[in-house]
Amino acid sequence: MIVYVDIDGVLADYDRAYEEVRMGMPETKYPQSLPGFFTGLHPIQDAVTSFQVLSQHHDTYILTAPSNRNPLSYTEKRLWVEEHLGFDATEKLIICSNKGLLKGDILIDDNIDGKGQENFEGKLIKFDRRIKGAWQQIIQQLCG
Ligand SMILES: [Mg+2]
């Protein structure tokens, strides 16, 4: 199967970094526009190992939309993938503002629309990090 995995809110903890900037610098209107914002994101729990397991079972890609508030996001997302998922994973990185244009079987994303998720032809698995063991459930479902 062809599987796509989102970065922000699925592999990387966007919300935590966003809140940290807002707490430290409340005048910052767009925290995601700061240089280093995307390289500094912490991986979400179990995300890195789950990506490796998924990659062993399926043709797995990283599918993320760029931040139009931050032109550096293209480079920073690439650097994040290399640092946390390894050099080989950089060949699987797709940065695309319309996820509905891609062919595939599964899209794992924390949003069901906004970046073309609603038009994805395959199955959309909504990732909810608030669920304990969210990644484990997905691995069981797709690799069990
Ligand atoms: Mg996301």
Coordinates of C-alpha atoms and ligand atoms in Angstrom, one line a residue:
M1 CA 0.0 0.0 0.0
I2 CA 1.0 3.6 -0.5
V3 CA 0.7 5.4 2.9
Y4 CA 1.1 9.1 3.5
V5 CA 2.0 10.5 6.9
D6 CA 1.5 14.1 7.8
I7 CA 4.2 16.0 9.8
D8 CA 2.6 18.7 11.9
G9 CA 0.4 17.2 14.6
V10 CA 1.2 13.6 13.6
L11 CA 5.0 13.2 13.5
A12 CA 6.0 16.5 15.0
D13 CA 4.6 18.5 17.9
Y14 CA 3.5 21.7 16.2
D15 CA 1.1 22.8 18.9
R16 CA 3.6 22.6 21.8
A17 CA 6.1 24.8 19.9
Y18 CA 3.4 27.2 18.9
E19 CA 2.2 27.6 22.5
E20 CA 5.8 28.0 23.7
V21 CA 6.3 31.0 21.4
R22 CA 3.0 32.5 22.3
M23 CA 3.8 32.3 26.0
G24 CA 7.4 33.6 25.6
M25 CA 6.6 36.3 23.0
P26 CA 2.9 37.1 23.1
E27 CA 3.3 39.8 20.5
T28 CA 4.3 37.2 17.9
K29 CA 1.3 36.9 15.5
Y30 CA 2.6 34.0 13.6
P31 CA 4.9 31.8 15.6
Q32 CA 5.3 29.4 12.7
S33 CA 7.0 32.3 10.7
L34 CA 10.0 32.4 13.0
P35 CA 13.2 30.9 11.6
G36 CA 14.0 27.6 13.3
F37 CA 10.3 27.0 14.2
F38 CA 10.0 23.9 12.1
T39 CA 13.5 22.5 12.8
G40 CA 12.9 22.8 16.5
L41 CA 9.7 20.7 16.7
H42 CA 9.8 17.8 19.1
P43 CA 8.7 14.4 17.7
I44 CA 5.3 13.2 19.0
Q45 CA 5.4 10.2 21.2
D46 CA 5.9 6.9 19.3
A47 CA 5.9 8.7 16.0
V48 CA 9.5 8.0 15.0
T49 CA 9.4 4.3 15.7
S50 CA 6.0 4.0 14.2
F51 CA 7.2 5.6 11.0
Q52 CA 10.0 3.1 10.7
V53 CA 7.6 0.2 11.2
L54 CA 5.2 1.6 8.7
S55 CA 8.1 2.0 6.2
Q56 CA 9.0 -1.7 6.6
H57 CA 5.5 -2.8 5.7
H58 CA 4.3 -0.2 3.2
D59 CA 5.5 2.3 0.6
T60 CA 5.4 5.1 3.1
Y61 CA 5.8 8.8 2.3
I62 CA 5.8 11.9 4.4
L63 CA 3.2 14.4 3.1
T64 CA 3.2 17.8 4.6
A65 CA 1.9 21.2 3.4
P66 CA 4.3 24.2 3.5
S67 CA 3.7 27.1 5.8
N68 CA 2.9 30.1 3.6
R69 CA 3.9 32.3 6.6
N70 CA 7.4 30.9 6.4
P71 CA 9.4 30.3 3.2
L72 CA 12.1 28.5 5.3
S73 CA 9.5 25.8 6.1
Y74 CA 10.5 23.9 2.9
T75 CA 14.1 23.6 4.0
E76 CA 13.3 23.2 7.7
K77 CA 10.9 20.3 7.1
R78 CA 13.6 18.6 5.1
L79 CA 16.1 19.1 7.9
W80 CA 13.6 17.8 10.5
V81 CA 13.0 14.7 8.5
E82 CA 16.7 14.0 8.1
E83 CA 17.4 14.6 11.8
H84 CA 14.5 12.5 13.3
L85 CA 13.7 9.9 10.6
G86 CA 17.1 9.6 8.9
F87 CA 18.6 10.4 5.6
D88 CA 16.8 7.7 3.6
A89 CA 13.5 9.2 4.7
T90 CA 14.3 12.4 2.9
E91 CA 13.7 10.6 -0.4
K92 CA 10.1 10.0 0.8
L93 CA 9.4 13.6 1.7
I94 CA 6.6 15.4 -0.3
I95 CA 5.8 19.0 0.4
C96 CA 2.5 19.9 -1.2
S97 CA -0.2 22.4 -0.5
N98 CA -3.0 20.2 -1.9
K99 CA -2.9 16.6 -0.4
G100 CA -5.9 15.7 -2.6
L101 CA -3.8 15.6 -5.7
L102 CA -1.8 12.6 -4.6
K103 CA -2.6 9.0 -5.4
G104 CA -2.5 6.5 -2.6
D105 CA -4.3 4.2 -0.2
I106 CA -3.9 5.8 3.2
L107 CA -3.4 9.3 4.5
I108 CA -2.7 9.7 8.2
D109 CA -3.4 13.3 9.1
D110 CA -4.6 15.3 12.1
N111 CA -6.9 17.4 9.9
I112 CA -9.7 16.2 7.8
D113 CA -9.7 19.2 5.5
G114 CA -8.0 22.5 4.7
K115 CA -5.1 21.2 2.7
G116 CA -7.0 18.9 0.3
Q117 CA -7.4 16.0 2.7
E118 CA -11.1 16.0 1.9
N119 CA -10.3 15.1 -1.7
F120 CA -7.8 12.4 -1.0
E121 CA -9.0 9.4 -3.0
G122 CA -7.8 6.8 -0.4
K123 CA -8.8 6.3 3.2
L124 CA -8.2 9.1 5.6
I125 CA -7.1 8.1 9.1
K126 CA -7.6 11.0 11.4
F127 CA -4.7 11.1 13.9
D128 CA -5.7 12.2 17.4
R129 CA -2.7 12.6 19.6
R130 CA -5.0 13.0 22.7
I131 CA -5.8 9.3 22.4
K132 CA -3.4 7.3 24.5
G133 CA -1.6 4.8 22.2
A134 CA -2.8 6.6 19.1
W135 CA 0.2 5.5 17.1
Q136 CA 0.1 2.0 18.4
Q137 CA -3.5 1.7 17.2
I138 CA -2.5 2.7 13.7
I139 CA 0.4 0.3 13.6
Q140 CA -1.9 -2.5 14.7
Q141 CA -4.4 -1.5 12.0
L142 CA -2.0 -1.2 9.1
C143 CA 0.9 -3.6 10.1
G144 CA -0.8 -6.1 12.4
Ligands
MG1 MG -1.1 18.3 10.4

